[in-house]
Coordinates of C-alpha atoms in Angstrom, one line a residue:
M1 CA -12.1 2.7 -33.9
N2 CA -10.1 2.9 -30.7
K3 CA -12.7 1.3 -28.9
L4 CA -13.6 -1.4 -31.1
L5 CA -9.9 -2.2 -31.5
Y6 CA -8.9 -2.4 -27.8
I7 CA -12.0 -4.5 -26.6
I8 CA -10.6 -6.9 -29.7
L9 CA -7.3 -6.9 -29.1
L10 CA -7.8 -7.5 -24.8
F11 CA -10.5 -10.2 -25.7
L12 CA -7.6 -11.8 -26.7
A13 CA -5.2 -11.0 -24.3
N14 CA -7.7 -12.4 -21.9
M15 CA -8.0 -15.8 -23.5
L16 CA -4.8 -16.3 -23.4
Q17 CA -5.0 -16.2 -19.3
A18 CA -5.3 -19.2 -17.6
E19 CA -9.1 -19.8 -16.9
T20 CA -7.9 -20.2 -13.4
F21 CA -5.5 -17.6 -11.6
S22 CA -4.3 -19.2 -8.0
D23 CA -1.0 -20.9 -7.0
P24 CA -0.5 -23.0 -3.8
M25 CA -0.6 -20.4 -1.3
L26 CA -3.0 -17.6 -3.1
S27 CA -5.8 -16.8 -5.1
V28 CA -8.9 -14.4 -5.7
I29 CA -12.8 -14.6 -5.7
Q30 CA -15.2 -12.6 -6.0
R31 CA -18.1 -12.0 -2.8
E32 CA -21.6 -11.8 -3.2
K33 CA -21.5 -8.5 -2.7
G34 CA -19.2 -7.8 -5.2
D35 CA -15.5 -6.8 -3.6
W36 CA -12.6 -9.5 -4.9
V37 CA -10.5 -10.5 -2.4
F38 CA -7.2 -12.7 -1.5
I39 CA -7.4 -16.6 -0.3
D40 CA -5.2 -18.8 1.0
R41 CA -5.2 -22.3 0.3
D42 CA -7.9 -22.9 3.6
G43 CA -10.1 -20.7 1.7
R44 CA -9.6 -18.3 4.6
E45 CA -9.8 -14.0 3.5
V46 CA -6.1 -12.6 3.8
Y47 CA -5.5 -9.3 4.5
W48 CA -2.1 -7.1 4.8
R49 CA -1.0 -4.5 6.7
G50 CA 2.6 -3.4 5.8
F51 CA 5.4 -0.6 5.0
N52 CA 7.5 0.9 1.6
V53 CA 11.1 0.1 1.9
S54 CA 12.3 2.3 0.6
G55 CA 12.9 5.5 -0.2
S56 CA 16.5 4.5 0.0
T57 CA 16.3 3.0 -3.5
K58 CA 16.1 6.5 -5.0
H59 CA 20.1 7.4 -4.0
I60 CA 22.7 6.3 -6.1
E61 CA 25.1 6.7 -3.0
K62 CA 22.4 2.9 -1.8
G63 CA 23.1 1.6 -4.6
F64 CA 19.4 1.9 -6.1
K65 CA 18.3 -0.6 -2.9
P66 CA 16.6 0.1 -0.1
F67 CA 19.3 -1.2 2.0
R68 CA 23.1 -0.6 1.6
T69 CA 24.0 -3.9 2.7
A70 CA 22.5 -7.5 3.7
D71 CA 23.4 -6.6 6.9
D72 CA 21.1 -3.5 7.3
A73 CA 18.5 -5.3 5.6
E74 CA 18.6 -8.3 8.1
I75 CA 18.8 -5.3 11.3
A76 CA 16.4 -2.8 9.5
L77 CA 13.3 -6.0 8.6
Q78 CA 14.3 -7.3 12.0
H79 CA 12.8 -4.4 14.0
L80 CA 9.7 -4.0 11.4
K81 CA 8.6 -7.3 12.1
S82 CA 9.0 -7.2 15.9
K83 CA 7.5 -3.8 16.1
T84 CA 4.8 -3.2 14.2
G85 CA 3.8 -7.3 13.2
A86 CA 3.5 -6.1 9.6
N87 CA 3.2 -9.2 7.4
I88 CA 4.0 -7.3 3.6
I89 CA 6.6 -4.7 2.2
R90 CA 6.0 -3.2 -1.0
F91 CA 10.0 -3.7 -2.2
L92 CA 11.3 -0.5 -4.2
I93 CA 14.1 -1.7 -7.2
A94 CA 14.8 1.2 -9.8
W95 CA 15.0 0.7 -13.4
E96 CA 18.7 2.5 -13.6
G97 CA 19.7 -0.4 -11.3
V98 CA 18.2 -3.3 -13.4
H99 CA 18.8 -1.8 -16.8
P100 CA 22.2 0.8 -16.5
A101 CA 23.5 -0.1 -20.8
V102 CA 21.9 -0.5 -23.6
D103 CA 21.3 -4.3 -23.8
R104 CA 22.4 -4.9 -20.3
I105 CA 21.3 -6.4 -17.4
D106 CA 23.0 -5.8 -14.0
Y107 CA 22.8 -9.5 -12.4
G108 CA 24.5 -8.2 -9.6
Y109 CA 22.4 -5.8 -8.8
L110 CA 19.7 -8.3 -8.9
A111 CA 21.8 -10.8 -7.1
D112 CA 21.5 -7.9 -4.1
V113 CA 18.4 -7.7 -4.5
V114 CA 17.6 -11.1 -4.3
S115 CA 19.5 -11.4 -0.9
Q116 CA 17.6 -8.4 0.6
I117 CA 14.2 -10.1 -0.6
K118 CA 15.2 -13.6 1.0
I119 CA 16.0 -12.1 4.0
A120 CA 12.7 -10.3 4.3
I121 CA 10.5 -13.8 3.3
D122 CA 12.7 -15.4 6.1
K123 CA 11.0 -13.1 8.4
G124 CA 7.9 -13.7 7.2
F125 CA 7.0 -11.0 5.1
F126 CA 5.3 -11.4 1.3
V127 CA 6.9 -9.0 -1.0
L128 CA 5.3 -6.6 -3.8
V129 CA 8.3 -5.8 -6.0
D130 CA 8.3 -2.1 -7.1
Y131 CA 9.5 -0.6 -9.7
H132 CA 9.6 3.1 -8.6
Q133 CA 10.3 5.9 -10.3
D134 CA 9.6 10.1 -9.7
L135 CA 9.7 12.6 -12.0
Y136 CA 10.8 9.7 -14.4
S137 CA 14.2 10.2 -13.8
R138 CA 17.6 11.9 -12.2
H139 CA 19.1 12.3 -15.5
L140 CA 16.7 14.8 -16.6
F141 CA 17.9 17.2 -14.5
N142 CA 21.2 19.4 -13.7
A143 CA 23.6 20.3 -11.2
D144 CA 21.4 23.4 -9.6
S145 CA 18.3 21.8 -10.2
W146 CA 16.0 23.0 -7.1
H147 CA 14.8 19.2 -6.8
T148 CA 15.8 15.7 -9.2
G149 CA 14.0 12.8 -10.0
N150 CA 14.5 8.9 -10.3
G151 CA 14.0 6.1 -12.0
A152 CA 15.2 5.3 -16.1
P153 CA 18.8 5.2 -16.8
A154 CA 20.7 8.2 -18.8
W155 CA 20.9 6.5 -22.0
I156 CA 17.0 6.4 -22.0
V157 CA 16.6 10.2 -21.7
P158 CA 20.0 11.5 -24.2
D159 CA 20.5 15.3 -23.7
D160 CA 20.1 16.1 -27.1
E161 CA 16.7 14.6 -27.5
Y162 CA 15.1 16.7 -24.3
P163 CA 15.1 20.5 -23.5
K164 CA 16.8 21.9 -20.5
E165 CA 14.5 21.5 -17.6
Y166 CA 12.8 24.0 -15.5
C167 CA 9.8 23.8 -13.4
G168 CA 9.2 27.4 -13.5
I169 CA 9.5 30.9 -11.9
V170 CA 7.7 29.4 -8.6
C171 CA 8.1 26.0 -7.9
V172 CA 6.5 24.8 -4.9
S173 CA 7.0 21.2 -4.8
W174 CA 9.0 18.4 -6.6
S175 CA 5.6 17.0 -7.7
Q176 CA 5.0 20.7 -9.4
H177 CA 7.5 19.0 -12.7
N178 CA 5.2 16.9 -13.5
L179 CA 2.9 19.5 -14.6
T180 CA 5.1 22.0 -15.6
N181 CA 8.5 21.0 -16.6
E182 CA 9.3 20.2 -20.4
A183 CA 11.5 17.8 -20.0
V184 CA 10.1 14.8 -17.6
R185 CA 6.6 15.9 -19.6
L186 CA 8.3 14.9 -22.5
A187 CA 9.6 11.8 -21.3
F188 CA 6.6 10.5 -19.6
R189 CA 4.8 10.6 -23.3
R190 CA 7.8 9.2 -24.9
F191 CA 7.1 5.8 -22.9
W192 CA 4.2 5.5 -22.8
E193 CA 4.1 6.3 -27.0
N194 CA 7.0 3.7 -27.5
A195 CA 8.9 6.4 -28.6
E196 CA 12.5 6.1 -30.6
V197 CA 15.5 6.0 -28.4
N198 CA 19.4 6.6 -30.1
T199 CA 21.7 3.7 -28.8
T200 CA 25.0 3.4 -28.6
K201 CA 23.4 0.4 -30.2
G202 CA 20.9 1.4 -32.9
V203 CA 17.5 2.5 -32.2
R204 CA 15.3 1.1 -29.9
Y205 CA 11.8 2.0 -28.3
V206 CA 11.6 2.9 -24.8
Q207 CA 9.0 0.2 -23.7
D208 CA 10.1 -2.2 -25.2
E209 CA 12.9 -1.9 -23.5
Y210 CA 11.3 -1.2 -20.2
I211 CA 9.3 -4.6 -20.9
W212 CA 12.5 -6.8 -21.6
Q213 CA 14.5 -6.0 -18.8
I214 CA 11.3 -6.7 -16.7
Q215 CA 11.6 -10.2 -18.6
H216 CA 15.0 -10.4 -17.2
V217 CA 14.1 -9.5 -13.2
L218 CA 11.4 -11.5 -13.2
R219 CA 13.0 -14.4 -14.6
F220 CA 16.3 -13.7 -12.1
I221 CA 13.9 -13.9 -9.0
K222 CA 11.8 -16.8 -9.8
D223 CA 15.2 -18.8 -10.5
N224 CA 16.9 -17.5 -7.1
L225 CA 14.3 -18.2 -4.7
S226 CA 13.0 -21.6 -3.7
S227 CA 9.1 -22.7 -4.4
E228 CA 8.5 -21.9 -0.6
E229 CA 10.1 -18.5 -1.0
F230 CA 8.6 -17.8 -4.4
G231 CA 5.3 -18.2 -2.7
Y232 CA 5.6 -15.0 -0.3
I233 CA 6.1 -13.1 -3.6
V234 CA 2.5 -11.4 -4.4
G235 CA 3.6 -9.6 -7.6
L236 CA 5.2 -6.5 -9.2
D237 CA 3.5 -2.8 -9.2
P238 CA 5.3 -2.2 -12.8
F239 CA 5.3 1.6 -13.0
N240 CA 4.9 4.0 -9.5
E241 CA 2.8 6.6 -10.0
P242 CA 2.1 6.8 -13.6
V243 CA 1.9 10.3 -14.9
D244 CA 0.4 11.0 -18.8
G245 CA 2.9 13.8 -19.2
G246 CA 0.1 15.0 -22.0
M247 CA -1.9 13.1 -23.4
N248 CA -1.8 14.4 -27.0
G249 CA -5.2 15.2 -27.8
L250 CA -6.5 12.0 -25.5
T251 CA -9.5 12.1 -23.1
A252 CA -8.7 10.8 -19.8
E253 CA -10.8 7.8 -20.7
E254 CA -9.1 7.3 -23.9
W255 CA -5.3 7.4 -22.1
D256 CA -6.6 4.6 -19.6
N257 CA -7.7 2.8 -22.6
L258 CA -5.0 3.2 -25.2
R259 CA -2.0 4.3 -23.0
L260 CA -1.9 2.6 -19.6
W261 CA -4.1 -0.4 -19.8
P262 CA -2.4 -1.8 -23.0
F263 CA 1.2 -1.1 -21.0
Y264 CA -0.1 -3.2 -18.3
Q265 CA -1.3 -6.0 -20.5
R266 CA 2.2 -6.2 -21.6
V267 CA 3.6 -6.5 -18.3
R268 CA 0.6 -9.7 -17.7
A269 CA 2.4 -11.2 -20.5
A270 CA 5.8 -10.9 -19.9
M271 CA 4.5 -12.2 -16.0
N272 CA 3.1 -15.1 -17.7
E273 CA 6.9 -15.9 -19.6
T274 CA 8.4 -16.2 -17.2
G275 CA 6.4 -18.1 -14.5
W276 CA 4.6 -15.4 -12.6
E277 CA 1.8 -16.7 -14.3
A278 CA -0.1 -17.1 -10.7
R279 CA 1.5 -13.7 -9.1
W280 CA -0.2 -10.5 -9.4
V281 CA 0.1 -7.3 -11.9
F282 CA -0.3 -4.4 -9.0
A283 CA -1.9 -1.8 -11.2
E284 CA -1.8 1.9 -10.8
P285 CA -4.1 4.3 -12.0
L286 CA -3.2 7.7 -13.9
V287 CA -2.1 9.0 -10.8
F288 CA -4.1 12.3 -11.2
W289 CA -7.1 9.8 -11.3
N290 CA -9.0 11.0 -7.5
T291 CA -6.7 14.0 -6.6
N292 CA -8.5 16.6 -4.2
A293 CA -5.6 19.4 -5.4
G294 CA -8.5 21.1 -7.4
L295 CA -8.1 23.4 -10.4
I296 CA -4.0 23.0 -10.4
A297 CA -4.4 19.4 -11.2
P298 CA -8.3 18.1 -11.5
A299 CA -9.2 14.9 -11.1
T300 CA -9.5 12.9 -13.9
G301 CA -12.0 10.1 -12.5
G302 CA -12.1 6.3 -12.8
H303 CA -15.0 4.1 -14.0
H304 CA -12.5 4.3 -17.7
L305 CA -12.6 1.2 -19.3
W306 CA -14.3 -0.3 -22.2
Q307 CA -14.0 -3.9 -20.6
S308 CA -13.0 -5.6 -17.6
P309 CA -8.7 -6.2 -17.9
G310 CA -9.4 -10.0 -16.8
Q311 CA -7.4 -12.2 -14.1
G312 CA -4.2 -11.5 -12.7
F313 CA -4.8 -7.6 -11.5
V314 CA -5.3 -5.8 -8.4
F315 CA -6.5 -2.1 -8.2
N316 CA -3.2 -0.6 -6.5
S317 CA -4.2 3.1 -5.4
H318 CA -2.0 5.4 -3.8
F319 CA -3.8 8.2 -1.6
Y320 CA -2.1 11.6 0.3
D321 CA -4.5 14.3 0.8
A322 CA -3.0 16.9 -2.0
A323 CA -5.4 19.8 -0.8
R324 CA -4.7 19.6 2.8
M325 CA -1.4 19.5 1.8
S326 CA -1.3 22.6 0.3
W327 CA -4.1 24.6 0.3
N328 CA -7.0 23.7 2.3
L329 CA -6.8 24.7 5.6
A330 CA -9.7 22.5 7.6
N331 CA -8.6 20.3 9.9
V332 CA -9.0 16.3 9.6
K333 CA -12.3 15.1 11.3
N334 CA -13.9 11.7 11.9
K335 CA -14.6 10.1 8.4
T336 CA -12.7 12.7 6.8
Y337 CA -11.5 10.0 4.2
V338 CA -14.2 7.5 4.3
K339 CA -15.2 8.7 1.1
S340 CA -12.5 9.2 -0.7
F341 CA -11.1 4.9 0.0
Q342 CA -14.8 4.3 -1.0
E343 CA -14.3 6.1 -3.9
I344 CA -11.0 3.2 -4.3
T345 CA -13.0 0.0 -3.0
E346 CA -15.3 1.0 -5.8
E347 CA -13.2 1.3 -9.2
A348 CA -11.8 -1.7 -7.8
K349 CA -14.7 -3.3 -8.2
F350 CA -16.2 -1.9 -11.4
L351 CA -12.5 -3.7 -12.3
K352 CA -13.2 -6.8 -10.9
M353 CA -9.9 -7.5 -9.3
P354 CA -9.2 -6.9 -5.4
A355 CA -8.6 -3.4 -3.9
F356 CA -4.6 -2.2 -2.4
V357 CA -3.5 0.9 -1.3
S358 CA 0.5 0.6 -1.6
E359 CA 1.7 4.4 -0.5
F360 CA -0.6 6.9 2.1
G361 CA 0.9 9.4 4.6
M362 CA 1.7 12.6 5.7
W363 CA 4.3 15.0 6.5
L364 CA 6.1 14.5 10.4
H365 CA 5.5 17.2 12.4
G366 CA 2.4 19.0 10.7
Q367 CA 0.0 21.6 13.0
G368 CA -3.2 22.3 12.2
S369 CA -4.9 20.8 8.5
K370 CA -1.6 18.9 8.2
D371 CA -1.5 17.7 11.3
T372 CA 0.2 14.2 11.4
N373 CA -1.1 12.0 13.7
R374 CA -4.5 13.5 12.8
M375 CA -3.9 12.6 9.0
L376 CA -2.6 9.5 9.9
Q377 CA -5.6 8.5 11.8
G378 CA -8.3 9.6 9.3
L379 CA -6.3 7.4 6.6
Y380 CA -6.2 4.3 8.8
Q381 CA -9.5 5.1 9.5
G382 CA -10.6 5.4 6.1
L383 CA -8.9 2.4 4.7
S384 CA -10.7 0.0 7.0
T385 CA -14.4 2.3 7.2
Q386 CA -17.4 2.5 5.2
V387 CA -20.5 3.9 7.3
N388 CA -24.2 3.4 7.3
G389 CA -26.8 5.6 5.5
D390 CA -26.9 8.4 8.0
G391 CA -23.3 8.3 8.6
T392 CA -23.5 7.8 12.4
R393 CA -22.1 3.9 12.4
Q394 CA -19.5 1.7 11.0
A395 CA -21.3 0.0 7.7
F396 CA -22.1 -3.6 8.8
N397 CA -19.9 -4.6 5.2
S398 CA -17.1 -2.7 5.2
P399 CA -14.3 -3.9 2.9
F400 CA -10.8 -4.0 4.6
I401 CA -8.8 -2.4 2.6
S402 CA -4.9 -3.9 2.4
S403 CA -2.3 -1.4 2.1
T404 CA 2.0 -0.7 2.7
Q405 CA 2.2 3.4 4.2
W406 CA 5.5 5.5 2.9
H407 CA 7.2 4.4 4.6
W408 CA 9.9 2.6 7.2
D409 CA 13.4 4.3 6.1
Y410 CA 16.0 2.6 8.1
Y411 CA 18.7 5.8 7.4
Y412 CA 16.5 8.6 8.1
G413 CA 18.4 11.0 9.8
N414 CA 21.6 9.5 8.5
H415 CA 21.6 10.4 4.8
K416 CA 24.7 11.5 3.4
E417 CA 23.5 11.9 -0.7
L418 CA 24.0 14.8 -3.3
Q419 CA 21.3 15.9 -5.3
N420 CA 22.4 16.1 -8.8
Y421 CA 25.7 15.2 -8.4
N422 CA 26.3 18.9 -6.4
P423 CA 29.2 18.7 -3.8
D424 CA 27.0 22.0 -2.6
K425 CA 24.2 20.0 -2.0
L426 CA 25.0 17.3 0.7
M427 CA 21.9 16.4 1.9
K428 CA 22.0 14.8 5.4
T429 CA 18.7 15.2 6.9
K430 CA 14.7 13.6 6.4
D431 CA 15.0 11.2 3.8
A432 CA 17.7 12.9 1.6
W433 CA 15.3 12.6 -1.7
N434 CA 14.2 16.0 -2.4
D435 CA 13.8 16.6 1.4
E436 CA 11.0 14.3 1.8
D437 CA 9.8 13.9 5.4
F438 CA 8.0 10.8 6.0
S439 CA 9.5 8.6 7.4
V440 CA 8.1 7.0 10.4
V441 CA 10.7 5.7 11.8
A442 CA 14.9 7.5 13.0
D443 CA 17.6 6.3 14.6
W444 CA 18.2 3.5 12.7
G445 CA 14.8 2.1 13.6
T446 CA 14.5 2.0 17.1
T447 CA 12.3 5.4 17.2
Y448 CA 9.6 6.4 15.9
N449 CA 8.7 9.6 14.3
V450 CA 5.2 9.8 15.5
S451 CA 2.8 8.3 17.8
Q452 CA 3.6 4.3 18.6
K453 CA 0.1 3.7 18.6
I454 CA -0.8 5.0 14.8
V455 CA 2.4 2.8 13.7
E456 CA 1.7 -0.5 15.9
R457 CA -1.5 -1.6 14.9
A458 CA -4.1 -4.0 15.4
Y459 CA -5.3 -5.8 11.7
P460 CA -6.8 -8.7 10.6
R461 CA -4.7 -11.2 8.6
R462 CA -6.2 -14.4 7.5
I463 CA -10.6 -14.4 7.9
P464 CA -12.4 -18.3 8.2
G465 CA -15.0 -17.0 6.2
E466 CA -15.8 -13.4 4.8
L467 CA -15.1 -10.5 6.9
K468 CA -17.9 -8.3 7.6
H469 CA -16.2 -5.4 9.1
F470 CA -12.9 -4.5 11.6
Y471 CA -12.1 -1.5 13.6
F472 CA -9.0 -0.7 15.6
A473 CA -9.4 2.4 18.2
E474 CA -6.0 4.0 19.1
G475 CA -7.5 4.7 22.0
G476 CA -6.9 8.7 22.3
V477 CA -4.2 9.7 20.0
P478 CA -3.3 13.8 20.5
D479 CA -2.7 16.0 17.7
A480 CA 0.1 18.5 18.0
K481 CA -1.6 20.7 20.3
G482 CA -2.2 17.9 22.9
K483 CA -6.3 17.8 21.7
L484 CA -8.2 14.7 21.6
S485 CA -10.4 14.2 18.7
H486 CA -13.4 12.1 19.2
W487 CA -12.9 8.7 16.3
A488 CA -14.7 6.0 17.4
S489 CA -16.8 4.3 20.2
I490 CA -18.9 1.1 21.1
K491 CA -22.7 2.2 21.1
L492 CA -25.7 -0.2 21.9
N493 CA -29.0 0.6 23.4
D494 CA -28.0 4.6 23.7
Q495 CA -25.6 3.6 25.9
R496 CA -21.6 4.4 25.3
W497 CA -18.7 2.4 25.7
L498 CA -14.7 2.5 25.3
E499 CA -14.7 6.3 24.2
N500 CA -11.2 7.2 23.7
K501 CA -10.5 4.2 24.8
P502 CA -8.1 1.7 23.0
F503 CA -10.3 -1.8 21.2
V504 CA -10.3 -4.1 18.1
W505 CA -13.8 -5.3 17.2
L506 CA -14.0 -7.6 14.3
T507 CA -17.4 -9.6 13.0
W508 CA -17.4 -12.1 10.2
H509 CA -19.6 -14.8 8.9
G510 CA -17.2 -17.9 9.9
K511 CA -17.3 -21.4 7.7
P512 CA -16.4 -24.7 8.6
L513 CA -12.7 -24.3 7.2
S514 CA -9.4 -26.4 7.8
A515 CA -7.5 -22.8 9.4
G516 CA -9.0 -20.3 12.1
L517 CA -8.8 -16.5 12.2
E518 CA -5.9 -14.7 12.8
L519 CA -5.3 -11.2 14.2
Y520 CA -2.5 -8.8 15.2
L521 CA -2.2 -7.4 18.4
P522 CA 0.4 -4.9 19.0
G523 CA 2.9 -4.5 21.9
W524 CA 1.7 -1.7 23.4
F525 CA -1.6 -2.8 23.5
L526 CA -1.1 -5.6 25.7
E527 CA 0.7 -3.7 28.8
K528 CA -2.6 -4.7 30.6
P529 CA -4.4 -7.4 31.4
L530 CA -7.2 -7.7 28.3
V531 CA -10.8 -8.8 28.3
V532 CA -11.8 -11.0 25.0
I533 CA -15.5 -10.8 24.3
T534 CA -16.7 -13.4 21.5
E535 CA -20.2 -14.2 21.0
E536 CA -19.4 -17.3 22.8
S537 CA -17.8 -16.4 25.3
I538 CA -16.0 -14.0 27.8
N539 CA -12.1 -14.3 28.5
I540 CA -9.2 -12.3 30.9
W541 CA -5.5 -12.6 29.3
D542 CA -2.6 -11.0 30.4
S543 CA 0.9 -12.5 29.6
E544 CA 1.2 -15.1 31.8
L545 CA -2.4 -17.1 30.5
N546 CA -2.5 -18.4 26.2
Q547 CA -5.2 -19.9 26.5
L548 CA -8.5 -18.5 26.2
S549 CA -12.0 -21.2 25.7
D550 CA -11.4 -21.6 22.0
I551 CA -9.1 -18.5 21.9
V552 CA -5.1 -18.0 21.7
I553 CA -3.3 -15.0 21.9
S554 CA 0.2 -16.0 21.6
K555 CA 3.4 -14.0 21.7
E556 CA 4.6 -12.6 18.6
G557 CA 7.6 -10.2 18.4
Q558 CA 6.6 -7.6 20.7
G559 CA 3.3 -8.1 19.6
A560 CA 0.8 -11.0 19.7
R561 CA -1.3 -13.4 17.4
V562 CA -5.0 -13.7 18.6
S563 CA -6.1 -17.1 16.7
R564 CA -9.5 -19.1 17.0
A565 CA -10.3 -21.9 15.1
S566 CA -13.1 -21.8 12.9
A567 CA -16.7 -22.0 13.1
N568 CA -18.3 -25.6 12.8
E569 CA -21.1 -24.2 11.0
N570 CA -21.7 -21.2 8.6
R571 CA -22.9 -18.7 11.5
M572 CA -21.5 -15.0 12.1
Q573 CA -18.8 -14.8 14.5
F574 CA -17.4 -11.3 16.5
I575 CA -14.5 -10.5 18.6
L576 CA -14.0 -7.9 20.9
I577 CA -10.9 -7.2 22.9
T578 CA -9.5 -4.3 25.0
P579 CA -8.0 -3.4 28.4
A580 CA -10.2 -5.2 31.6
E581 CA -10.0 -2.3 33.0
Y582 CA -12.5 -0.1 31.0
I583 CA -15.2 -2.9 31.2
S584 CA -15.9 -3.7 34.8
N585 CA -17.0 -7.1 35.5
S586 CA -20.5 -6.8 36.3
K587 CA -20.8 -5.4 32.7
R588 CA -19.5 -8.0 30.6
E589 CA -22.5 -10.1 30.0
Q590 CA -24.7 -7.0 29.4
L591 CA -22.0 -5.8 26.6
Q592 CA -21.5 -9.0 25.0
S593 CA -25.6 -9.6 24.7
Q594 CA -25.6 -6.6 23.0
L595 CA -23.1 -7.3 20.8
N596 CA -24.9 -10.2 20.1
E597 CA -28.4 -8.6 19.1
S598 CA -26.2 -6.3 17.1
V599 CA -24.5 -8.3 14.6
L600 CA -27.6 -10.2 14.4
Q601 CA -29.5 -7.3 13.2
Q602 CA -26.5 -6.9 11.0
M603 CA -25.9 -3.1 12.7
S604 CA -22.1 -2.5 13.8
P605 CA -21.7 -1.3 17.3
V606 CA -18.7 1.0 15.9
S607 CA -19.7 4.8 16.6
F608 CA -18.6 7.9 15.2
D609 CA -21.3 10.2 16.9

């Protein structure tokens, strides 16, 4: 009966949605292989790379905003844009900031939020608005607690309705509260079940209140952005890392269908009613769906939905290597994460929506199995790579997953926040929220906590046709012990090129469109003259020469944008870019010929053996 009712309700909801889901800037299509991708108004595929801004939203001292002031936002976002060329940010906001009391919306908070969003848009960032919570609410914790939470306001979790929070005799990390702290677990259950909450203005229902304040936020953002600015808002992530809190007799399949996705359908309806009908719900799965933590928190799996949710959703997963962040002592190696990210693309395909990964990363200064550089290189490899049958090469059809890394914290090393209002717990280092330590930047965004080559990356932005596969080789980033790992090379006719050298490789099926290719190159990659090889031409570029036959490389911040006009007919195209010194002049035509042959045979030249 539950399943039949769900399918009927979902059918009716889908009937109410518009037949086409697009706006002047973006829409979604399905490719022949079954993957769903974003396209722009010119018909080009759209891809994003960016960062979360930021964990500072978890702090009352920062006003529950990513940046304390508009001036801070200006400086931080300028650094982020100039250094990385990122084209999207996941912009965190807090339920507590929006809705501090029953029946009250803090429009001053929203005005500050919008002013910071405008700064981001002015710098060319697309913006994903994220309602961020961890452990549901800081108001579930007491002054002497080992950890704290963030998210819901105090009136949603009144003291007399919750037990005293307690993680357990042993509490190895803040995330354990999701499994062992009954106060936190009860709060999550009450949210998903839309339980009653007693307020100073009478009985309310938890999830109803959440949807109510979302409607006010959506209207305010849209009303206070110009139509052009609003075009840079890609959608809403309405609930960070959903935790069930105990399924009360439901299976994981039933919980997805009867708790999680009905909530997302409510959010979709709220967006349709407030002028966001052409923006996407970035719907996160149950946080445990693909965890590799083992028996402590076994993966609940995917492919659960009884019927496709319909248009207007993005499958928005996170990925952290919980096993290596705890008990797994095996080092990250080549292709370690390929299968994990393939699971994400397969789940998105099953749900009939694009895939997005809005959080991934690793603690800083790790060694061995927790080596930061190894893990981040492996994660970025997985985001753009699937492998062929024997695992030796990149698959010719490898979806590129757009993503935002956790995170870019402007205040890293300069925090001054009290944990749970306790004056004896002034937190001044790391990310100052439960001593998290993920920020890729320090010193007010001027220096890096991890290798520059990992943070500043090449990536495709617009593809005039269908992307087949992309690979960016950082060119030899050592681990904590100074050891270089083999990740990829170009291998053709048993000859290996560019092993442990930086290179960019992109293959696409070109189409005659009104706009062409856009590819970003990081600044450090431009320090030496480059050789640029396509299926038609071989060119040398240095900073004094911008025009290269049909290729234009123009400076953008500290990096550069590679542009190429779209094909005049449907055909395969490719581009290889690497420092010219790594391929001698006498070998370039040979390499071009072999690359053409490889692409013609639909075999990627990117080798992992």
